[in-house]
């Protein structure tokens, strides 16, 4: 039996990052429409200059600024039209304008575009005021955005819709990605019942909320997570299911009953099968947390708390850290500063995660209002909130109007 290590939030996070190595395994070429959330394994460089050619930044008329006299008003004949995909290829008369659409190539010799709303069109002539027109006005120059050979997506990184759209614009149909983390998610305890028709339960039973929440939290991190069910209070069954999961997955996650003691069936089995570190984290909710590797399969095991909000908090923080380490990335969570509406009581030496509602005031200030109910036993506060305040270890009381750090789980 291992004793629990008392540690603060940052110590546990560092321990995870130091202990968990990126997965080994072959990278694969992934089609763009399947690559969102995957981890890019090879950096992507441009194979050409962009734009490919000088083109118009708007609908209007292309012209030579050298043709423009120093007068308040200019009248030019329109010699033709250029549209996207259909360039104007005829000789260009001097002192003339070319009707041009956004994205259409600007012919050699023409160096500016005047927007259509700034001209008056009469028959085949345009009249306009030339003030402010300079070479390059409203023209996207060849290669001004990026050049051939320039690295635009640096590996490793989690691929976003924007990344994939950029890759498509570069002509890539597939991207090289790291292997997907495969996870099995268990809940533990004979008191748990799988959701059915929502009827009240008896004999001390409760519905299993952690199975669904933790599985979805894991999937949101871009991994292949499957819910593996409830572990009964039976040593032989627990051991068999853990061995099977460890042999076929990279990560096993279990909520409830994975503490340092041997009085719980799940903990007793895991303490035999794995080298675990048990923590009492200075965190509310989410004090108990365990992690380690199965001795035979060398598969990572995470033990989350049993109380639903504590389990959710550990999933949003420690599970995220562990998965990023397996993926070989380190993504800093966006932290916002808001003005507190209401008050938050805490205890020095402990970090509190408080669920609440983040909104924007009329003056643009971010406001955070804590949910009135913060019980660790019910996901009501998680459902009713869109953000969580981080109360630092040194704080004991935050008053209305105080600045508070806020994250979006």
PDB file of C-alpha atoms in Angstrom, residues 255-390:
ATOM      1  CA  UNK A 255     -13.060   7.383 -11.313  1.00  0.00           C
ATOM      2  CA  UNK A 256     -13.694   6.437  -7.686  1.00  0.00           C
ATOM      3  CA  UNK A 257     -12.028   3.975  -5.369  1.00  0.00           C
ATOM      4  CA  UNK A 258      -8.438   4.491  -6.544  1.00  0.00           C
ATOM      5  CA  UNK A 259      -6.954   5.936  -3.366  1.00  0.00           C
ATOM      6  CA  UNK A 260      -3.935   4.825  -1.312  1.00  0.00           C
ATOM      7  CA  UNK A 261      -5.814   2.445   0.948  1.00  0.00           C
ATOM      8  CA  UNK A 262      -6.516  -1.245   0.386  1.00  0.00           C
ATOM      9  CA  UNK A 263     -10.045  -1.163   1.816  1.00  0.00           C
ATOM     10  CA  UNK A 264     -11.523  -0.489  -1.626  1.00  0.00           C
ATOM     11  CA  UNK A 265     -11.591  -3.348  -4.115  1.00  0.00           C
ATOM     12  CA  UNK A 266     -10.419  -1.236  -7.072  1.00  0.00           C
ATOM     13  CA  UNK A 267      -7.564   0.330  -5.101  1.00  0.00           C
ATOM     14  CA  UNK A 268      -6.418  -3.034  -3.792  1.00  0.00           C
ATOM     15  CA  UNK A 269      -6.229  -4.510  -7.292  1.00  0.00           C
ATOM     16  CA  UNK A 270      -4.488  -1.497  -8.788  1.00  0.00           C
ATOM     17  CA  UNK A 271      -1.927  -1.381  -6.014  1.00  0.00           C
ATOM     18  CA  UNK A 272      -0.927  -4.899  -7.054  1.00  0.00           C
ATOM     19  CA  UNK A 273      -0.996  -4.361 -10.823  1.00  0.00           C
ATOM     20  CA  UNK A 274       0.538  -0.905 -11.103  1.00  0.00           C
ATOM     21  CA  UNK A 275       3.207   1.369  -9.670  1.00  0.00           C
ATOM     22  CA  UNK A 276       1.009   4.214  -8.476  1.00  0.00           C
ATOM     23  CA  UNK A 277       1.607   7.607  -6.941  1.00  0.00           C
ATOM     24  CA  UNK A 278      -1.297   8.651  -4.734  1.00  0.00           C
ATOM     25  CA  UNK A 279      -1.770  12.359  -4.041  1.00  0.00           C
ATOM     26  CA  UNK A 280      -3.754  14.475  -1.644  1.00  0.00           C
ATOM     27  CA  UNK A 281      -3.832  17.600  -3.783  1.00  0.00           C
ATOM     28  CA  UNK A 282      -4.367  20.973  -2.135  1.00  0.00           C
ATOM     29  CA  UNK A 283      -7.354  21.460  -4.440  1.00  0.00           C
ATOM     30  CA  UNK A 284     -11.105  21.778  -4.007  1.00  0.00           C
ATOM     31  CA  UNK A 285     -12.817  19.923  -5.521  1.00  0.00           C
ATOM     32  CA  UNK A 286     -10.457  17.148  -6.596  1.00  0.00           C
ATOM     33  CA  UNK A 287      -8.263  16.346  -3.588  1.00  0.00           C
ATOM     34  CA  UNK A 288      -7.569  12.631  -4.305  1.00  0.00           C
ATOM     35  CA  UNK A 289      -5.667  11.826  -7.494  1.00  0.00           C
ATOM     36  CA  UNK A 290      -3.467   8.889  -8.511  1.00  0.00           C
ATOM     37  CA  UNK A 291      -1.376   8.028 -11.522  1.00  0.00           C
ATOM     38  CA  UNK A 292       1.210   5.520 -12.598  1.00  0.00           C
ATOM     39  CA  UNK A 293       1.937   2.700 -15.031  1.00  0.00           C
ATOM     40  CA  UNK A 294       0.767  -0.893 -15.138  1.00  0.00           C
ATOM     41  CA  UNK A 295       3.772  -3.092 -14.417  1.00  0.00           C
ATOM     42  CA  UNK A 296       3.327  -5.533 -17.295  1.00  0.00           C
ATOM     43  CA  UNK A 297       1.795  -3.496 -20.123  1.00  0.00           C
ATOM     44  CA  UNK A 298       3.404  -0.143 -19.240  1.00  0.00           C
ATOM     45  CA  UNK A 299       0.045   1.521 -19.870  1.00  0.00           C
ATOM     46  CA  UNK A 300      -0.697   4.771 -18.050  1.00  0.00           C
ATOM     47  CA  UNK A 301      -3.408   4.631 -15.374  1.00  0.00           C
ATOM     48  CA  UNK A 302      -5.146   7.709 -13.944  1.00  0.00           C
ATOM     49  CA  UNK A 303      -7.280   7.509 -10.818  1.00  0.00           C
ATOM     50  CA  UNK A 304      -9.814  10.329 -10.534  1.00  0.00           C
ATOM     51  CA  UNK A 305     -12.040  11.158  -7.547  1.00  0.00           C
ATOM     52  CA  UNK A 306     -15.477   9.593  -7.272  1.00  0.00           C
ATOM     53  CA  UNK A 307     -17.514  12.717  -6.543  1.00  0.00           C
ATOM     54  CA  UNK A 308     -18.765  13.971  -9.944  1.00  0.00           C
ATOM     55  CA  UNK A 309     -17.576  17.596  -9.768  1.00  0.00           C
ATOM     56  CA  UNK A 310     -14.219  16.538  -8.294  1.00  0.00           C
ATOM     57  CA  UNK A 311     -13.904  13.990 -11.109  1.00  0.00           C
ATOM     58  CA  UNK A 312     -14.806  16.662 -13.675  1.00  0.00           C
ATOM     59  CA  UNK A 313     -12.222  19.055 -12.219  1.00  0.00           C
ATOM     60  CA  UNK A 314      -9.494  16.396 -12.337  1.00  0.00           C
ATOM     61  CA  UNK A 315     -10.482  15.535 -15.915  1.00  0.00           C
ATOM     62  CA  UNK A 316     -10.281  19.165 -16.975  1.00  0.00           C
ATOM     63  CA  UNK A 317      -6.852  19.597 -15.401  1.00  0.00           C
ATOM     64  CA  UNK A 318      -4.852  16.430 -14.669  1.00  0.00           C
ATOM     65  CA  UNK A 319      -6.379  14.323 -17.451  1.00  0.00           C
ATOM     66  CA  UNK A 320      -5.691  17.159 -19.874  1.00  0.00           C
ATOM     67  CA  UNK A 321      -2.065  17.352 -18.690  1.00  0.00           C
ATOM     68  CA  UNK A 322      -1.562  13.583 -18.996  1.00  0.00           C
ATOM     69  CA  UNK A 323      -3.087  13.387 -22.475  1.00  0.00           C
ATOM     70  CA  UNK A 324      -0.980  16.312 -23.713  1.00  0.00           C
ATOM     71  CA  UNK A 325       2.130  14.554 -22.391  1.00  0.00           C
ATOM     72  CA  UNK A 326       1.145  11.364 -24.252  1.00  0.00           C
ATOM     73  CA  UNK A 327       0.545  13.452 -27.386  1.00  0.00           C
ATOM     74  CA  UNK A 328       3.849  15.294 -27.033  1.00  0.00           C
ATOM     75  CA  UNK A 329       2.346  18.779 -26.817  1.00  0.00           C
ATOM     76  CA  UNK A 330       2.091  21.413 -24.090  1.00  0.00           C
ATOM     77  CA  UNK A 331      -0.834  23.782 -24.565  1.00  0.00           C
ATOM     78  CA  UNK A 332      -1.254  26.599 -22.079  1.00  0.00           C
ATOM     79  CA  UNK A 333      -4.852  27.143 -21.085  1.00  0.00           C
ATOM     80  CA  UNK A 334      -6.260  30.599 -21.759  1.00  0.00           C
ATOM     81  CA  UNK A 335      -6.728  32.495 -18.477  1.00  0.00           C
ATOM     82  CA  UNK A 336      -8.973  35.561 -18.423  1.00  0.00           C
ATOM     83  CA  UNK A 337      -9.353  38.260 -15.779  1.00  0.00           C
ATOM     84  CA  UNK A 338     -12.873  39.160 -14.694  1.00  0.00           C
ATOM     85  CA  UNK A 339     -14.529  41.261 -12.011  1.00  0.00           C
ATOM     86  CA  UNK A 340     -16.206  39.178  -9.333  1.00  0.00           C
ATOM     87  CA  UNK A 341     -19.925  39.583  -8.724  1.00  0.00           C
ATOM     88  CA  UNK A 342     -20.635  38.086  -5.318  1.00  0.00           C
ATOM     89  CA  UNK A 343     -18.079  36.663  -2.904  1.00  0.00           C
ATOM     90  CA  UNK A 344     -15.951  33.515  -2.644  1.00  0.00           C
ATOM     91  CA  UNK A 345     -14.669  32.045   0.617  1.00  0.00           C
ATOM     92  CA  UNK A 346     -11.632  29.797   0.501  1.00  0.00           C
ATOM     93  CA  UNK A 347      -8.844  28.490   2.712  1.00  0.00           C
ATOM     94  CA  UNK A 348      -5.210  29.510   2.613  1.00  0.00           C
ATOM     95  CA  UNK A 349      -2.920  26.842   1.221  1.00  0.00           C
ATOM     96  CA  UNK A 350      -5.562  25.341  -1.073  1.00  0.00           C
ATOM     97  CA  UNK A 351      -6.565  26.164  -4.666  1.00  0.00           C
ATOM     98  CA  UNK A 352     -10.324  26.357  -5.187  1.00  0.00           C
ATOM     99  CA  UNK A 353     -12.034  25.874  -8.541  1.00  0.00           C
ATOM    100  CA  UNK A 354     -15.372  27.677  -8.428  1.00  0.00           C
ATOM    101  CA  UNK A 355     -17.977  27.178 -11.168  1.00  0.00           C
ATOM    102  CA  UNK A 356     -19.888  30.179 -12.401  1.00  0.00           C
ATOM    103  CA  UNK A 357     -21.170  32.320 -15.256  1.00  0.00           C
ATOM    104  CA  UNK A 358     -18.872  34.572 -17.265  1.00  0.00           C
ATOM    105  CA  UNK A 359     -20.489  37.449 -19.146  1.00  0.00           C
ATOM    106  CA  UNK A 360     -19.573  40.793 -20.676  1.00  0.00           C
ATOM    107  CA  UNK A 361     -20.873  44.053 -19.203  1.00  0.00           C
ATOM    108  CA  UNK A 362     -22.027  46.925 -21.403  1.00  0.00           C
ATOM    109  CA  UNK A 363     -18.652  48.647 -20.953  1.00  0.00           C
ATOM    110  CA  UNK A 364     -16.815  45.516 -22.122  1.00  0.00           C
ATOM    111  CA  UNK A 365     -15.721  44.370 -18.664  1.00  0.00           C
ATOM    112  CA  UNK A 366     -15.794  40.629 -18.023  1.00  0.00           C
ATOM    113  CA  UNK A 367     -17.975  39.703 -15.042  1.00  0.00           C
ATOM    114  CA  UNK A 368     -17.921  36.388 -13.165  1.00  0.00           C
ATOM    115  CA  UNK A 369     -20.820  35.259 -10.969  1.00  0.00           C
ATOM    116  CA  UNK A 370     -20.336  32.062  -8.904  1.00  0.00           C
ATOM    117  CA  UNK A 371     -23.086  29.459  -9.057  1.00  0.00           C
ATOM    118  CA  UNK A 372     -25.015  29.441  -5.760  1.00  0.00           C
ATOM    119  CA  UNK A 373     -24.546  25.649  -5.378  1.00  0.00           C
ATOM    120  CA  UNK A 374     -20.980  24.297  -5.448  1.00  0.00           C
ATOM    121  CA  UNK A 375     -21.525  20.764  -4.117  1.00  0.00           C
ATOM    122  CA  UNK A 376     -18.960  18.243  -5.313  1.00  0.00           C
ATOM    123  CA  UNK A 377     -21.667  15.569  -5.393  1.00  0.00           C
ATOM    124  CA  UNK A 378     -23.792  17.104  -8.165  1.00  0.00           C
ATOM    125  CA  UNK A 379     -22.959  18.226 -11.694  1.00  0.00           C
ATOM    126  CA  UNK A 380     -25.660  20.905 -11.461  1.00  0.00           C
ATOM    127  CA  UNK A 381     -23.030  23.638 -11.066  1.00  0.00           C
ATOM    128  CA  UNK A 382     -21.098  22.269 -14.058  1.00  0.00           C
ATOM    129  CA  UNK A 383     -24.252  22.295 -16.173  1.00  0.00           C
ATOM    130  CA  UNK A 384     -25.255  25.815 -15.081  1.00  0.00           C
ATOM    131  CA  UNK A 385     -21.789  27.349 -15.572  1.00  0.00           C
ATOM    132  CA  UNK A 386     -19.731  28.354 -18.602  1.00  0.00           C
ATOM    133  CA  UNK A 387     -16.482  29.108 -16.755  1.00  0.00           C
ATOM    134  CA  UNK A 388     -14.523  28.402 -13.587  1.00  0.00           C
ATOM    135  CA  UNK A 389     -12.704  30.820 -11.306  1.00  0.00           C
ATOM    136  CA  UNK A 390      -9.265  29.886  -9.980  1.00  0.00           C
TER     137      UNK A 390
END
